[in-house]
Amino acid sequence: SPISICFPPLWGLPVDHGPYIYLAQVSQTSRHVQWLGSLISLPIKELIVSTFTAWCNSHLRKAGTQIENIEEDFRNGLKLMLLLEVISGERLPKPDKGKMRFHKIANVNKALDFICSKGVKLVSIGAEEIVDGNVKMTLGMIWTIILRFAIQDISVEETSAKEGLLLWCQRKTAPYRNVNVQNFHISWKDGLALCALIHRHRPDLIDYSKLRKDDPIGNLNTAFEVAEKFLDIPKMLDAEDIVNTPKPDEKAIMTYVSCFYHAFAGAEQAETAANRICKVLAVNQENEKLMEEYEKLASELLEWIRRTIPWLENRVAEQTMRAMQQKLEDFRDYRRVHKPPRVQEKCQLEINFNTLQTKLRLSNRPAFMPSEGKMVSDIANAWKGLEQVEKGYEEWLLTEIRRLERLDHLAEKFKQKCAMHEAWTAGKEDLLSQKDYESASLMEIRALMRKHEAFESDLAAHQDRVEQIAAIAQELNELDYHDAATVNTRCQGICDQWDNLGTLTQKRRDALERVEKLWETIDQLYLEFAKRAAPFNNWMDGAMEDLQDMFIVHSIEEIQSLITAHDQFKATLPEADKERMATLGIHNEILKIAQTYGIKLSGINPYTNLTPQDISTKWDTVKHLVPLRDQMLQEEVARQQANERLRRQFAAQANIIGPWIQTKMEVQFLLDIAGSLEEQMNSLKQYEQNIINYKSNIDKLEGDHQLIQESLIFDNKHTNYTMEHIRVGWEQLLTTIARTINEVENQILTRDAKGISQEQLNEFRASFNHFDRKRNGMMDPDDFRACLISMGYDLGEVEFARIMTLVDPNNTGVVTFQAFIDFMTRETAETDTAEQVMASFKILASDKNYITVEELRRELPPEQAEYCISRMTRFVGPNSPTDALDYISFSSALYGESDL
């Protein structure tokens, strides 16, 4: 409010008259002014004149001038107008150039009008008294100026002017011994209060511990000299005058002390500005560190994915089962050892990115844009590609192992059949090439003919084995058997030999038929024996081959089928035994006839090499192989039953773990946690720990899964959950809870940075959850509008469209909880701005448009100073020093699109 001052109080009157007596309370005439002035003692008047003169000159020297005589030098009004321009920073009307009395009065009136425009009510101070050199009126006017421009604006805890200045002095000197500031007269006589003010702000200038209370003149002169030399405060007082006066003039002391307030208040303002700048720079430095960490972690993760994908894409099959099983073991190590840390890195990367964006948003910084190819979406796509290749790789491994298993089985079967066939064909070509019939007798020829017929029967019986050998060889080729060349060579040799045997057989038959007419008798019994023994012998060969045949099954049903076939075979043994007895009966009949008719037998059947002993031996072999086959089949039944137990064991756990993971994935729990954010964080971390504690069940299931794979079990009808389903669900569960914890952490950051209360956050969450109709952590635009209306927003279409651009900048059609929280706190929170940072730098730069390197290093801590120096551009302007830096563009860049 305006102040009413006419001129200094009645200096020298008794104390009970009060510190101020205004002219309006005494008289409205200059005659009474003269009477009042006569009461001023000479020493006090001189003190006031010298103090006011020094104060005026401390400002006029900024304009390159000064006054010598305060009652003379202001009479023309020119220096008075200049003084007002310097202390106010404003331009006054152009002064009159003339030297006549009316010119001087006009200039003084311009000065007095300017003072009145600043809210000062001047009572009975006229331009004529100033022009006439009335020292009392002149001093009163100067005191009015001091009060308005040096003291009135001082404010400490809602006090102002004199009270504010006194409170400031009391606070600054409170810690000092022998100092007790209660007023602006006797409290300052010993000089300790002035020295304490200086030491409080510049302890390097005065050693307060060496000052003595009994040396007031020394203390005062020390304060005057230090203030003039180092603080640019001119000496306005005289130490002897203050010490020798019972009550020093209050106005003189206030005038001088106000200079200290303005000197040190500027330093405090600079300190405040420096603190603001350091805070902003610290935020930027922390954000840059987070950006660098994100870039490094993203690069390492993408590089690992880049290296891993070619390994998973390499589908070159190994040639042996051992090598392929080693590949499968390497893949298991990848899933158990190498991939889990990368899953955690990927989750941590998303958390770091969200935290960084929240910090940037809270500090009013532009959003972080990672390097090209390192966005969270890029990493997610790369990870998706890795998992697709990974899934295909595991399927390929199992398929290849199954193929190699089949190949090994077929190769062994091929070798067995080839060995049996080659053993049978050994010497057959030489036998068919003999010309023994040329010198044989009739009986011998007849025997050779029958023998050859038996061989043809035997040859036809072996046709099926040759076809089987060719079929197995073809399948081995189709399955890309690694030693197919050897198989093909052996198979081709057998086929070529078989064709040659057919040719030789036909040639020998033709030869024997040509001489057949020469033979009349044939021993029917030998022939019948040969005819019956040969197929029975072939049947036994086939039976022994089947009983020793290798098999591969993957289920109880398959092995049960083999057991059924074996039981059917055993059911044919009685009939086979009858055939054996009948065949041996023919031989016994031959012996009986020979014994009856006295025929001397040579002991050799001319029609076959088979003997009764051969048939009996092979029959014994068949009977021996039957129980061995029974044992082999029962062992396989046990193995398949063990496999079935493994399937059921895995399914029992998977059918528990799978639904458990699906239940834990429900977001409803995460949305309805009550309490403070810290309590929510504790609940979520406990929830996370409970999930982590469940990991032992996953590990046990992994062990069961490994046993199943080692047992070459490829299907499980008892569960719909595969190990891959469990792994993916587990990883998604860990990622979801980690992201939710990160969301609460970001809410804590938002609450602390925005200065909003826990109750406000709870209200925001309650409103959001109420309008989250689908309970999926998001609101559609209609629900969001309803939510805002429920909270008191009066929304038109244009305003709602503007808000939607803020909460859904990518036009996804939904509003997330984080976006909702940001909107509710953005417009009410206090955040630092580029303009605030510029204003702080301007204070440090003493109102210049640039700041020097020296000023930065003087005003800021070393780390922040060097940060600014390295990033600020050079200021280009007239008369600017070489180390001038542009703080304006630097401040703008902190909050805009830049590389800072």
PDB file of N, CA and C in Angstrom, residues 737-776:
ATOM      1  N   ILE A 737       4.355 -59.767 -13.761  1.00  0.00           N
ATOM      2  CA  ILE A 737       4.464 -59.252 -12.392  1.00  0.00           C
ATOM      3  C   ILE A 737       5.567 -58.218 -12.301  1.00  0.00           C
ATOM      4  N   ALA A 738       6.676 -58.418 -13.071  1.00  0.00           N
ATOM      5  CA  ALA A 738       7.752 -57.422 -13.066  1.00  0.00           C
ATOM      6  C   ALA A 738       7.275 -56.100 -13.644  1.00  0.00           C
ATOM      7  N   ARG A 739       6.467 -56.181 -14.723  1.00  0.00           N
ATOM      8  CA  ARG A 739       5.949 -54.945 -15.313  1.00  0.00           C
ATOM      9  C   ARG A 739       4.993 -54.248 -14.342  1.00  0.00           C
ATOM     10  N   THR A 740       4.198 -55.025 -13.602  1.00  0.00           N
ATOM     11  CA  THR A 740       3.268 -54.419 -12.656  1.00  0.00           C
ATOM     12  C   THR A 740       4.020 -53.735 -11.527  1.00  0.00           C
ATOM     13  N   ILE A 741       5.083 -54.386 -11.033  1.00  0.00           N
ATOM     14  CA  ILE A 741       5.911 -53.743 -10.005  1.00  0.00           C
ATOM     15  C   ILE A 741       6.499 -52.458 -10.538  1.00  0.00           C
ATOM     16  N   ASN A 742       6.958 -52.504 -11.790  1.00  0.00           N
ATOM     17  CA  ASN A 742       7.517 -51.293 -12.403  1.00  0.00           C
ATOM     18  C   ASN A 742       6.462 -50.197 -12.515  1.00  0.00           C
ATOM     19  N   GLU A 743       5.204 -50.597 -12.789  1.00  0.00           N
ATOM     20  CA  GLU A 743       4.131 -49.585 -12.891  1.00  0.00           C
ATOM     21  C   GLU A 743       3.937 -48.884 -11.555  1.00  0.00           C
ATOM     22  N   VAL A 744       3.972 -49.664 -10.447  1.00  0.00           N
ATOM     23  CA  VAL A 744       3.818 -49.050  -9.124  1.00  0.00           C
ATOM     24  C   VAL A 744       5.023 -48.169  -8.809  1.00  0.00           C
ATOM     25  N   GLU A 745       6.237 -48.644  -9.200  1.00  0.00           N
ATOM     26  CA  GLU A 745       7.419 -47.804  -8.988  1.00  0.00           C
ATOM     27  C   GLU A 745       7.271 -46.485  -9.719  1.00  0.00           C
ATOM     28  N   ASN A 746       6.759 -46.543 -10.949  1.00  0.00           N
ATOM     29  CA  ASN A 746       6.557 -45.307 -11.713  1.00  0.00           C
ATOM     30  C   ASN A 746       5.499 -44.427 -11.056  1.00  0.00           C
ATOM     31  N   GLN A 747       4.472 -45.063 -10.443  1.00  0.00           N
ATOM     32  CA  GLN A 747       3.471 -44.265  -9.734  1.00  0.00           C
ATOM     33  C   GLN A 747       4.096 -43.563  -8.528  1.00  0.00           C
ATOM     34  N   ILE A 748       5.020 -44.270  -7.848  1.00  0.00           N
ATOM     35  CA  ILE A 748       5.709 -43.631  -6.721  1.00  0.00           C
ATOM     36  C   ILE A 748       6.544 -42.464  -7.210  1.00  0.00           C
ATOM     37  N   LEU A 749       7.246 -42.691  -8.325  1.00  0.00           N
ATOM     38  CA  LEU A 749       8.019 -41.598  -8.926  1.00  0.00           C
ATOM     39  C   LEU A 749       7.101 -40.431  -9.275  1.00  0.00           C
ATOM     40  N   THR A 750       5.951 -40.760  -9.871  1.00  0.00           N
ATOM     41  CA  THR A 750       4.998 -39.704 -10.265  1.00  0.00           C
ATOM     42  C   THR A 750       4.495 -38.969  -9.036  1.00  0.00           C
ATOM     43  N   ARG A 751       4.115 -39.723  -7.993  1.00  0.00           N
ATOM     44  CA  ARG A 751       3.598 -39.094  -6.778  1.00  0.00           C
ATOM     45  C   ARG A 751       4.634 -38.170  -6.152  1.00  0.00           C
ATOM     46  N   ASP A 752       5.889 -38.668  -6.023  1.00  0.00           N
ATOM     47  CA  ASP A 752       6.921 -37.861  -5.370  1.00  0.00           C
ATOM     48  C   ASP A 752       7.313 -36.664  -6.220  1.00  0.00           C
ATOM     49  N   ALA A 753       7.399 -36.870  -7.547  1.00  0.00           N
ATOM     50  CA  ALA A 753       7.829 -35.779  -8.418  1.00  0.00           C
ATOM     51  C   ALA A 753       6.740 -34.731  -8.590  1.00  0.00           C
ATOM     52  N   LYS A 754       5.482 -35.192  -8.657  1.00  0.00           N
ATOM     53  CA  LYS A 754       4.385 -34.259  -8.894  1.00  0.00           C
ATOM     54  C   LYS A 754       3.874 -33.623  -7.605  1.00  0.00           C
ATOM     55  N   GLY A 755       4.263 -34.219  -6.466  1.00  0.00           N
ATOM     56  CA  GLY A 755       3.813 -33.649  -5.201  1.00  0.00           C
ATOM     57  C   GLY A 755       2.368 -33.965  -4.878  1.00  0.00           C
ATOM     58  N   ILE A 756       1.842 -35.077  -5.410  1.00  0.00           N
ATOM     59  CA  ILE A 756       0.453 -35.431  -5.113  1.00  0.00           C
ATOM     60  C   ILE A 756       0.435 -36.403  -3.934  1.00  0.00           C
ATOM     61  N   SER A 757      -0.670 -36.427  -3.229  1.00  0.00           N
ATOM     62  CA  SER A 757      -0.759 -37.240  -2.024  1.00  0.00           C
ATOM     63  C   SER A 757      -1.170 -38.664  -2.354  1.00  0.00           C
ATOM     64  N   GLN A 758      -0.963 -39.530  -1.331  1.00  0.00           N
ATOM     65  CA  GLN A 758      -1.387 -40.925  -1.485  1.00  0.00           C
ATOM     66  C   GLN A 758      -2.899 -41.006  -1.664  1.00  0.00           C
ATOM     67  N   GLU A 759      -3.637 -40.122  -0.953  1.00  0.00           N
ATOM     68  CA  GLU A 759      -5.094 -40.140  -1.076  1.00  0.00           C
ATOM     69  C   GLU A 759      -5.531 -39.806  -2.502  1.00  0.00           C
ATOM     70  N   GLN A 760      -4.825 -38.843  -3.123  1.00  0.00           N
ATOM     71  CA  GLN A 760      -5.169 -38.507  -4.511  1.00  0.00           C
ATOM     72  C   GLN A 760      -4.912 -39.697  -5.435  1.00  0.00           C
ATOM     73  N   LEU A 761      -3.772 -40.355  -5.249  1.00  0.00           N
ATOM     74  CA  LEU A 761      -3.474 -41.516  -6.094  1.00  0.00           C
ATOM     75  C   LEU A 761      -4.511 -42.616  -5.885  1.00  0.00           C
ATOM     76  N   ASN A 762      -4.904 -42.842  -4.615  1.00  0.00           N
ATOM     77  CA  ASN A 762      -5.923 -43.862  -4.354  1.00  0.00           C
ATOM     78  C   ASN A 762      -7.243 -43.490  -5.020  1.00  0.00           C
ATOM     79  N   GLU A 763      -7.569 -42.191  -4.981  1.00  0.00           N
ATOM     80  CA  GLU A 763      -8.804 -41.736  -5.641  1.00  0.00           C
ATOM     81  C   GLU A 763      -8.714 -41.957  -7.146  1.00  0.00           C
ATOM     82  N   PHE A 764      -7.557 -41.642  -7.725  1.00  0.00           N
ATOM     83  CA  PHE A 764      -7.375 -41.860  -9.166  1.00  0.00           C
ATOM     84  C   PHE A 764      -7.527 -43.340  -9.508  1.00  0.00           C
ATOM     85  N   ARG A 765      -6.892 -44.214  -8.699  1.00  0.00           N
ATOM     86  CA  ARG A 765      -6.974 -45.651  -8.990  1.00  0.00           C
ATOM     87  C   ARG A 765      -8.395 -46.159  -8.843  1.00  0.00           C
ATOM     88  N   ALA A 766      -9.086 -45.703  -7.798  1.00  0.00           N
ATOM     89  CA  ALA A 766     -10.463 -46.157  -7.586  1.00  0.00           C
ATOM     90  C   ALA A 766     -11.348 -45.743  -8.763  1.00  0.00           C
ATOM     91  N   SER A 767     -11.189 -44.501  -9.228  1.00  0.00           N
ATOM     92  CA  SER A 767     -11.977 -44.043 -10.373  1.00  0.00           C
ATOM     93  C   SER A 767     -11.642 -44.862 -11.614  1.00  0.00           C
ATOM     94  N   PHE A 768     -10.353 -45.102 -11.817  1.00  0.00           N
ATOM     95  CA  PHE A 768      -9.943 -45.867 -13.004  1.00  0.00           C
ATOM     96  C   PHE A 768     -10.506 -47.289 -12.957  1.00  0.00           C
ATOM     97  N   ASN A 769     -10.359 -47.955 -11.808  1.00  0.00           N
ATOM     98  CA  ASN A 769     -10.841 -49.335 -11.698  1.00  0.00           C
ATOM     99  C   ASN A 769     -12.357 -49.417 -11.894  1.00  0.00           C
ATOM    100  N   HIS A 770     -13.083 -48.395 -11.413  1.00  0.00           N
ATOM    101  CA  HIS A 770     -14.538 -48.419 -11.549  1.00  0.00           C
ATOM    102  C   HIS A 770     -14.951 -48.388 -13.016  1.00  0.00           C
ATOM    103  N   PHE A 771     -14.249 -47.596 -13.823  1.00  0.00           N
ATOM    104  CA  PHE A 771     -14.631 -47.462 -15.230  1.00  0.00           C
ATOM    105  C   PHE A 771     -13.838 -48.390 -16.145  1.00  0.00           C
ATOM    106  N   ASP A 772     -12.980 -49.231 -15.560  1.00  0.00           N
ATOM    107  CA  ASP A 772     -12.297 -50.263 -16.350  1.00  0.00           C
ATOM    108  C   ASP A 772     -13.253 -51.454 -16.469  1.00  0.00           C
ATOM    109  N   ARG A 773     -14.205 -51.329 -17.389  1.00  0.00           N
ATOM    110  CA  ARG A 773     -15.306 -52.308 -17.466  1.00  0.00           C
ATOM    111  C   ARG A 773     -14.811 -53.730 -17.740  1.00  0.00           C
ATOM    112  N   LYS A 774     -13.809 -53.840 -18.608  1.00  0.00           N
ATOM    113  CA  LYS A 774     -13.343 -55.160 -19.031  1.00  0.00           C
ATOM    114  C   LYS A 774     -12.315 -55.742 -18.069  1.00  0.00           C
ATOM    115  N   ARG A 775     -11.931 -54.957 -17.049  1.00  0.00           N
ATOM    116  CA  ARG A 775     -10.967 -55.406 -16.041  1.00  0.00           C
ATOM    117  C   ARG A 775      -9.658 -55.874 -16.677  1.00  0.00           C
ATOM    118  N   ASN A 776      -9.207 -55.128 -17.671  1.00  0.00           N
ATOM    119  CA  ASN A 776      -7.946 -55.478 -18.345  1.00  0.00           C
ATOM    120  C   ASN A 776      -6.906 -54.385 -18.228  1.00  0.00           C
TER     121      ASN A 776
END
